[in-house]
mmCIF file of C-alpha atoms and ligand atoms in Angstrom:
data_model
loop_
_atom_site.group_PDB
_atom_site.id
_atom_site.type_symbol
_atom_site.label_atom_id
_atom_site.label_comp_id
_atom_site.label_asym_id
_atom_site.label_seq_id
_atom_site.Cartn_x
_atom_site.Cartn_y
_atom_site.Cartn_z
ATOM 1 C CA MET Y 1 -3.110 24.115 21.437
ATOM 2 C CA LYS Y 2 -2.768 23.791 17.697
ATOM 3 C CA LEU Y 3 -4.659 23.643 14.434
ATOM 4 C CA THR Y 4 -4.386 20.581 12.198
ATOM 5 C CA GLU Y 5 -5.853 19.877 8.798
ATOM 6 C CA ASN Y 6 -6.903 16.278 8.253
ATOM 7 C CA THR Y 7 -8.369 14.500 5.271
ATOM 8 C CA ALA Y 8 -10.915 12.222 6.912
ATOM 9 C CA ILE Y 9 -14.281 10.488 6.644
ATOM 10 C CA VAL Y 10 -16.994 10.381 9.332
ATOM 11 C CA LEU Y 11 -17.432 6.806 10.582
ATOM 12 C CA ARG Y 12 -19.755 7.563 13.469
ATOM 13 C CA ASN Y 13 -21.581 10.456 15.059
ATOM 14 C CA ALA Y 14 -23.279 10.801 18.420
ATOM 15 C CA ASN Y 15 -25.509 13.651 19.485
ATOM 16 C CA TYR Y 16 -24.799 15.364 22.769
ATOM 17 C CA ARG Y 17 -26.148 18.437 24.488
ATOM 18 C CA GLU Y 18 -28.720 20.340 22.499
ATOM 19 C CA ASN Y 19 -26.939 21.110 19.246
ATOM 20 C CA ASP Y 20 -23.619 19.278 19.275
ATOM 21 C CA ARG Y 21 -22.223 16.112 17.837
ATOM 22 C CA MET Y 22 -19.175 14.017 18.623
ATOM 23 C CA LEU Y 23 -17.629 12.637 15.438
ATOM 24 C CA THR Y 24 -15.436 9.582 15.009
ATOM 25 C CA LEU Y 25 -13.196 10.451 12.079
ATOM 26 C CA PHE Y 26 -10.990 8.090 10.085
ATOM 27 C CA SER Y 27 -7.846 9.846 8.891
ATOM 28 C CA PRO Y 28 -5.503 7.810 6.675
ATOM 29 C CA ALA Y 29 -2.503 9.518 8.320
ATOM 30 C CA ARG Y 30 -3.652 9.589 11.956
ATOM 31 C CA GLY Y 31 -6.148 6.737 12.219
ATOM 32 C CA ARG Y 32 -8.967 7.359 14.649
ATOM 33 C CA ILE Y 33 -9.760 10.927 15.729
ATOM 34 C CA GLU Y 34 -12.628 11.930 18.015
ATOM 35 C CA ALA Y 35 -13.724 15.494 17.395
ATOM 36 C CA ALA Y 36 -16.550 17.670 18.675
ATOM 37 C CA ALA Y 37 -18.662 19.428 16.042
ATOM 38 C CA ARG Y 38 -20.204 22.188 18.135
ATOM 39 C CA GLY Y 39 -23.534 23.558 16.994
ATOM 40 C CA SER Y 40 -23.604 21.123 14.075
ATOM 41 C CA ARG Y 41 -27.278 20.247 14.661
ATOM 42 C CA LYS Y 42 -28.460 23.822 14.309
ATOM 43 C CA PRO Y 43 -30.373 24.271 11.042
ATOM 44 C CA LYS Y 44 -27.986 26.914 9.731
ATOM 45 C CA SER Y 45 -24.731 25.395 10.940
ATOM 46 C CA PRO Y 46 -21.995 25.197 8.275
ATOM 47 C CA LEU Y 47 -21.049 21.834 9.828
ATOM 48 C CA ILE Y 48 -24.388 20.038 9.218
ATOM 49 C CA ALA Y 49 -23.317 18.058 6.134
ATOM 50 C CA ALA Y 50 -19.787 17.522 7.458
ATOM 51 C CA SER Y 51 -21.071 15.819 10.609
ATOM 52 C CA GLU Y 52 -23.138 13.202 8.761
ATOM 53 C CA LEU Y 53 -21.981 9.613 8.223
ATOM 54 C CA PHE Y 54 -19.922 9.137 5.024
ATOM 55 C CA ALA Y 55 -18.906 12.830 4.898
ATOM 56 C CA LEU Y 56 -15.424 12.990 3.383
ATOM 57 C CA GLY Y 57 -13.358 16.161 3.423
ATOM 58 C CA ASP Y 58 -10.550 18.199 4.901
ATOM 59 C CA TYR Y 59 -11.333 18.731 8.569
ATOM 60 C CA LEU Y 60 -9.642 21.680 10.242
ATOM 61 C CA LEU Y 61 -9.329 20.728 13.907
ATOM 62 C CA TYR Y 62 -8.437 22.817 16.913
ATOM 63 C CA GLU Y 63 -6.636 20.694 19.459
ATOM 64 C CA LYS Y 64 -6.378 21.588 23.124
ATOM 65 C CA ASP Y 65 -5.610 19.340 26.116
ATOM 66 C CA GLY Y 66 -5.995 16.279 23.915
ATOM 67 C CA ARG Y 67 -9.481 17.283 22.742
ATOM 68 C CA ASN Y 68 -10.337 18.112 19.150
ATOM 69 C CA THR Y 69 -12.950 20.569 17.980
ATOM 70 C CA VAL Y 70 -13.952 20.929 14.342
ATOM 71 C CA THR Y 71 -13.484 24.540 13.247
ATOM 72 C CA SER Y 72 -14.240 24.203 9.526
ATOM 73 C CA VAL Y 73 -14.543 21.564 6.828
ATOM 74 C CA GLN Y 74 -13.929 21.541 3.100
ATOM 75 C CA LEU Y 75 -16.264 18.735 1.995
ATOM 76 C CA THR Y 76 -15.198 16.651 -1.005
ATOM 77 C CA GLU Y 77 -17.877 13.923 -1.053
ATOM 78 C CA THR Y 78 -21.001 12.835 0.852
ATOM 79 C CA PHE Y 79 -21.826 9.619 -1.079
ATOM 80 C CA TYR Y 80 -25.358 10.973 -1.167
ATOM 81 C CA PRO Y 81 -26.953 8.320 -3.487
ATOM 82 C CA LEU Y 82 -26.561 5.759 -0.684
ATOM 83 C CA ARG Y 83 -29.511 7.474 1.040
ATOM 84 C CA ASN Y 84 -31.823 6.373 -1.769
ATOM 85 C CA ASP Y 85 -31.356 2.627 -1.352
ATOM 86 C CA PHE Y 86 -31.792 0.968 2.020
ATOM 87 C CA GLU Y 87 -29.671 -2.119 1.245
ATOM 88 C CA ARG Y 88 -26.776 -0.115 -0.161
ATOM 89 C CA LEU Y 89 -27.000 2.332 2.739
ATOM 90 C CA THR Y 90 -26.853 -0.547 5.240
ATOM 91 C CA CYS Y 91 -23.927 -2.061 3.351
ATOM 92 C CA GLY Y 92 -22.168 1.334 3.521
ATOM 93 C CA MET Y 93 -22.756 1.525 7.265
ATOM 94 C CA TYR Y 94 -21.325 -1.957 7.584
ATOM 95 C CA LEU Y 95 -18.143 -0.773 5.813
ATOM 96 C CA LEU Y 96 -17.836 2.177 8.224
ATOM 97 C CA GLU Y 97 -18.355 -0.064 11.239
ATOM 98 C CA THR Y 98 -15.714 -2.592 10.214
ATOM 99 C CA CYS Y 99 -13.182 0.232 9.789
ATOM 100 C CA GLU Y 100 -14.183 1.726 13.119
ATOM 101 C CA ALA Y 101 -13.593 -1.634 14.778
ATOM 102 C CA VAL Y 102 -9.900 -1.722 13.782
ATOM 103 C CA ILE Y 103 -8.526 1.821 13.539
ATOM 104 C CA GLN Y 104 -6.471 3.195 16.427
ATOM 105 C CA PRO Y 105 -5.589 6.770 17.420
ATOM 106 C CA GLY Y 106 -2.251 7.825 15.925
ATOM 107 C CA LYS Y 107 -1.881 4.759 13.691
ATOM 108 C CA ALA Y 108 -1.800 5.408 9.927
ATOM 109 C CA GLU Y 109 -4.068 3.188 7.808
ATOM 110 C CA HIS Y 110 -3.591 4.403 4.236
ATOM 111 C CA GLU Y 111 -4.423 1.109 2.549
ATOM 112 C CA LEU Y 112 -7.601 0.538 4.545
ATOM 113 C CA PHE Y 113 -8.700 4.127 3.912
ATOM 114 C CA MET Y 114 -8.320 3.696 0.151
ATOM 115 C CA LEU Y 115 -10.147 0.355 0.287
ATOM 116 C CA LEU Y 116 -13.042 2.060 2.074
ATOM 117 C CA LEU Y 117 -13.211 4.945 -0.415
ATOM 118 C CA TYR Y 118 -13.033 2.737 -3.518
ATOM 119 C CA THR Y 119 -15.727 0.418 -2.141
ATOM 120 C CA LEU Y 120 -18.016 3.297 -1.100
ATOM 121 C CA SER Y 121 -17.625 4.896 -4.529
ATOM 122 C CA ARG Y 122 -18.729 1.714 -6.320
ATOM 123 C CA LEU Y 123 -21.572 1.313 -3.832
ATOM 124 C CA ALA Y 124 -22.855 4.871 -4.271
ATOM 125 C CA PHE Y 125 -22.135 5.602 -7.918
ATOM 126 C CA SER Y 126 -22.355 2.274 -9.781
ATOM 127 C CA GLU Y 127 -24.949 -0.444 -10.294
ATOM 128 C CA GLN Y 128 -22.539 -3.136 -9.161
ATOM 129 C CA PRO Y 129 -24.357 -5.711 -6.953
ATOM 130 C CA TRP Y 130 -23.564 -4.953 -3.317
ATOM 131 C CA ARG Y 131 -23.142 -8.561 -2.175
ATOM 132 C CA SER Y 132 -20.170 -9.336 -4.409
ATOM 133 C CA LEU Y 133 -18.779 -5.848 -3.762
ATOM 134 C CA LEU Y 134 -18.926 -6.398 -0.008
ATOM 135 C CA THR Y 135 -17.362 -9.856 -0.321
ATOM 136 C CA GLY Y 136 -14.443 -8.360 -2.279
ATOM 137 C CA TYR Y 137 -14.095 -5.647 0.360
ATOM 138 C CA LEU Y 138 -13.976 -8.240 3.150
ATOM 139 C CA ILE Y 139 -11.220 -10.358 1.598
ATOM 140 C CA HIS Y 140 -9.094 -7.244 1.038
ATOM 141 C CA PHE Y 141 -9.913 -6.039 4.552
ATOM 142 C CA ALA Y 142 -8.674 -9.375 5.935
ATOM 143 C CA ALA Y 143 -5.494 -9.160 3.839
ATOM 144 C CA ILE Y 144 -4.736 -5.587 4.993
ATOM 145 C CA GLN Y 145 -5.354 -6.483 8.627
ATOM 146 C CA GLY Y 146 -3.003 -9.460 8.391
ATOM 147 C CA PHE Y 147 -5.398 -12.391 8.305
ATOM 148 C CA ARG Y 148 -5.710 -13.151 4.624
ATOM 149 C CA PRO Y 149 -7.223 -16.653 4.433
ATOM 150 C CA ARG Y 150 -5.277 -19.516 2.854
ATOM 151 C CA LEU Y 151 -7.276 -20.890 -0.049
ATOM 152 C CA SER Y 152 -5.050 -23.273 -2.007
ATOM 153 C CA HIS Y 153 -3.823 -25.535 0.809
ATOM 154 C CA CYS Y 154 -5.382 -27.336 3.759
ATOM 155 C CA VAL Y 155 -4.663 -25.186 6.839
ATOM 156 C CA ARG Y 156 -4.471 -28.295 9.047
ATOM 157 C CA CYS Y 157 -2.350 -30.846 7.149
ATOM 158 C CA GLY Y 158 -0.784 -28.488 4.592
ATOM 159 C CA ARG Y 159 -1.831 -30.603 1.602
ATOM 160 C CA ARG Y 160 -2.256 -28.689 -1.641
ATOM 161 C CA LEU Y 161 -5.869 -28.671 -2.854
ATOM 162 C CA LEU Y 162 -6.579 -28.950 -6.568
ATOM 163 C CA PRO Y 163 -8.934 -26.242 -7.889
ATOM 164 C CA ASP Y 164 -11.963 -28.548 -8.160
ATOM 165 C CA ALA Y 165 -11.258 -30.704 -5.079
ATOM 166 C CA PRO Y 166 -13.920 -30.648 -2.332
ATOM 167 C CA ARG Y 167 -12.946 -28.418 0.573
ATOM 168 C CA TYR Y 168 -14.370 -26.704 3.632
ATOM 169 C CA PHE Y 169 -13.762 -23.341 5.273
ATOM 170 C CA ASP Y 170 -12.280 -23.138 8.748
ATOM 171 C CA ALA Y 171 -12.875 -19.635 10.096
ATOM 172 C CA GLN Y 172 -10.830 -20.274 13.252
ATOM 173 C CA GLU Y 173 -7.741 -21.463 11.387
ATOM 174 C CA GLY Y 174 -8.224 -18.955 8.587
ATOM 175 C CA GLY Y 175 -8.548 -21.002 5.435
ATOM 176 C CA THR Y 176 -9.629 -24.136 3.642
ATOM 177 C CA VAL Y 177 -9.457 -27.682 5.029
ATOM 178 C CA CYS Y 178 -9.419 -30.978 3.128
ATOM 179 C CA PRO Y 179 -12.080 -33.738 3.598
ATOM 180 C CA SER Y 180 -9.706 -35.783 5.841
ATOM 181 C CA CYS Y 181 -9.190 -32.874 8.257
ATOM 182 C CA ARG Y 182 -12.760 -31.626 8.240
ATOM 183 C CA VAL Y 183 -14.676 -31.686 11.517
ATOM 184 C CA ARG Y 184 -17.758 -29.484 11.170
ATOM 185 C CA GLN Y 185 -16.550 -26.717 8.873
ATOM 186 C CA PRO Y 186 -18.983 -25.578 6.150
ATOM 187 C CA VAL Y 187 -18.384 -26.348 2.469
ATOM 188 C CA ILE Y 188 -16.691 -23.733 0.306
ATOM 189 C CA THR Y 189 -17.273 -24.436 -3.379
ATOM 190 C CA ALA Y 190 -14.724 -24.206 -6.188
ATOM 191 C CA GLY Y 191 -16.697 -21.240 -7.591
ATOM 192 C CA GLU Y 192 -16.470 -19.453 -4.250
ATOM 193 C CA VAL Y 193 -12.724 -20.038 -3.948
ATOM 194 C CA GLN Y 194 -12.306 -18.829 -7.529
ATOM 195 C CA PHE Y 195 -14.216 -15.618 -6.752
ATOM 196 C CA LEU Y 196 -12.096 -14.884 -3.662
ATOM 197 C CA MET Y 197 -8.786 -15.540 -5.406
ATOM 198 C CA ARG Y 198 -9.705 -13.356 -8.347
ATOM 199 C CA ALA Y 199 -11.123 -10.607 -6.086
ATOM 200 C CA LEU Y 200 -7.813 -10.474 -4.220
ATOM 201 C CA GLU Y 201 -5.968 -9.769 -7.454
ATOM 202 C CA GLY Y 202 -8.112 -6.853 -8.621
ATOM 203 C CA GLY Y 203 -9.724 -3.560 -7.622
ATOM 204 C CA SER Y 204 -13.309 -2.899 -6.559
ATOM 205 C CA SER Y 205 -14.695 -2.749 -10.115
ATOM 206 C CA THR Y 206 -13.781 -6.452 -10.575
ATOM 207 C CA TRP Y 207 -15.694 -7.670 -7.521
ATOM 208 C CA VAL Y 208 -18.558 -9.135 -9.517
ATOM 209 C CA GLU Y 209 -19.496 -12.789 -10.025
ATOM 210 C CA ASN Y 210 -18.124 -14.069 -13.309
ATOM 211 C CA GLU Y 211 -19.501 -17.205 -14.954
ATOM 212 C CA GLY Y 212 -19.155 -20.169 -12.562
ATOM 213 C CA GLU Y 213 -18.227 -17.989 -9.597
ATOM 214 C CA LYS Y 214 -20.100 -17.193 -6.416
ATOM 215 C CA ALA Y 215 -19.304 -14.579 -3.787
ATOM 216 C CA PRO Y 216 -19.302 -16.367 -0.388
ATOM 217 C CA LEU Y 217 -20.597 -13.408 1.603
ATOM 218 C CA PRO Y 218 -21.870 -15.293 4.712
ATOM 219 C CA LEU Y 219 -18.557 -17.170 5.036
ATOM 220 C CA MET Y 220 -16.454 -14.025 4.676
ATOM 221 C CA ARG Y 221 -18.639 -12.084 7.058
ATOM 222 C CA ALA Y 222 -18.390 -14.804 9.704
ATOM 223 C CA TYR Y 223 -14.640 -14.981 9.142
ATOM 224 C CA VAL Y 224 -13.968 -11.253 9.457
ATOM 225 C CA GLU Y 225 -16.514 -10.535 12.195
ATOM 226 C CA GLN Y 226 -15.135 -13.178 14.546
ATOM 227 C CA ARG Y 227 -11.694 -11.491 14.294
ATOM 228 C CA LEU Y 228 -13.058 -8.097 15.324
ATOM 229 C CA GLU Y 229 -13.353 -7.146 18.951
ATOM 230 C CA LYS Y 230 -16.716 -5.411 18.534
ATOM 231 C CA PRO Y 231 -20.044 -6.642 17.166
ATOM 232 C CA ILE Y 232 -20.992 -5.064 13.820
ATOM 233 C CA HIS Y 233 -24.554 -3.932 14.485
ATOM 234 C CA SER Y 234 -25.483 -2.987 10.923
ATOM 235 C CA GLY Y 235 -24.684 -6.594 9.926
ATOM 236 C CA LYS Y 236 -27.983 -7.674 11.477
ATOM 237 C CA MET Y 237 -29.868 -5.673 8.844
ATOM 238 C CA LEU Y 238 -27.877 -7.120 5.922
ATOM 239 C CA GLN Y 239 -29.590 -10.167 4.491
HETATM 240 ZN ZN1 ZN M 1 -5.990 -31.613 5.539
#
């Protein structure tokens, strides 16, 4: 048995027994951690806030026989303003679910963790439109997970595509296709490609639509979601 201190964020919680919760934590150093928060549903429990979704803090865990129990938490952030806006809250839950779909026990994910925190911060504490923010998140998510889409060449014949040339998006192949190679792939406009390329170069505060750009959220969602092994339930509520 041992005690470990882990910076982590709550991605999921599930009630069990009368007063307890099982938490799925995302630790940048240790990836996925399941931990029991005993008594956390009692009105006076010190673990109430720390067992809610989006709770970020230093979780002191007691580990025995491969099971973790939360002993105490130093909370640093709860992203509380998300609770005041249904669309932004749903978008935040979507971010948590996509992370939960890829993290593994014992596998560090520092870059993904920072991506999640930066995106959640903009979502909770800025007026930035959530659709372009989420689209920027998704292209970075794809890049971190090793399936960054190719946007300047045709993924089938390899031909270079000029910035204003017509092109289509092939989610299976992971990038754009030229008119000669197109079968049924949907159009991706020059303004959409421009948004994605620029979003890849910058941080979360730059994920806004500049003049002539458009954030291709449905395309990026379809692209990322088909690479994940689990359905993203909160996606159904995002319109
Ligand atoms: Zn082609």
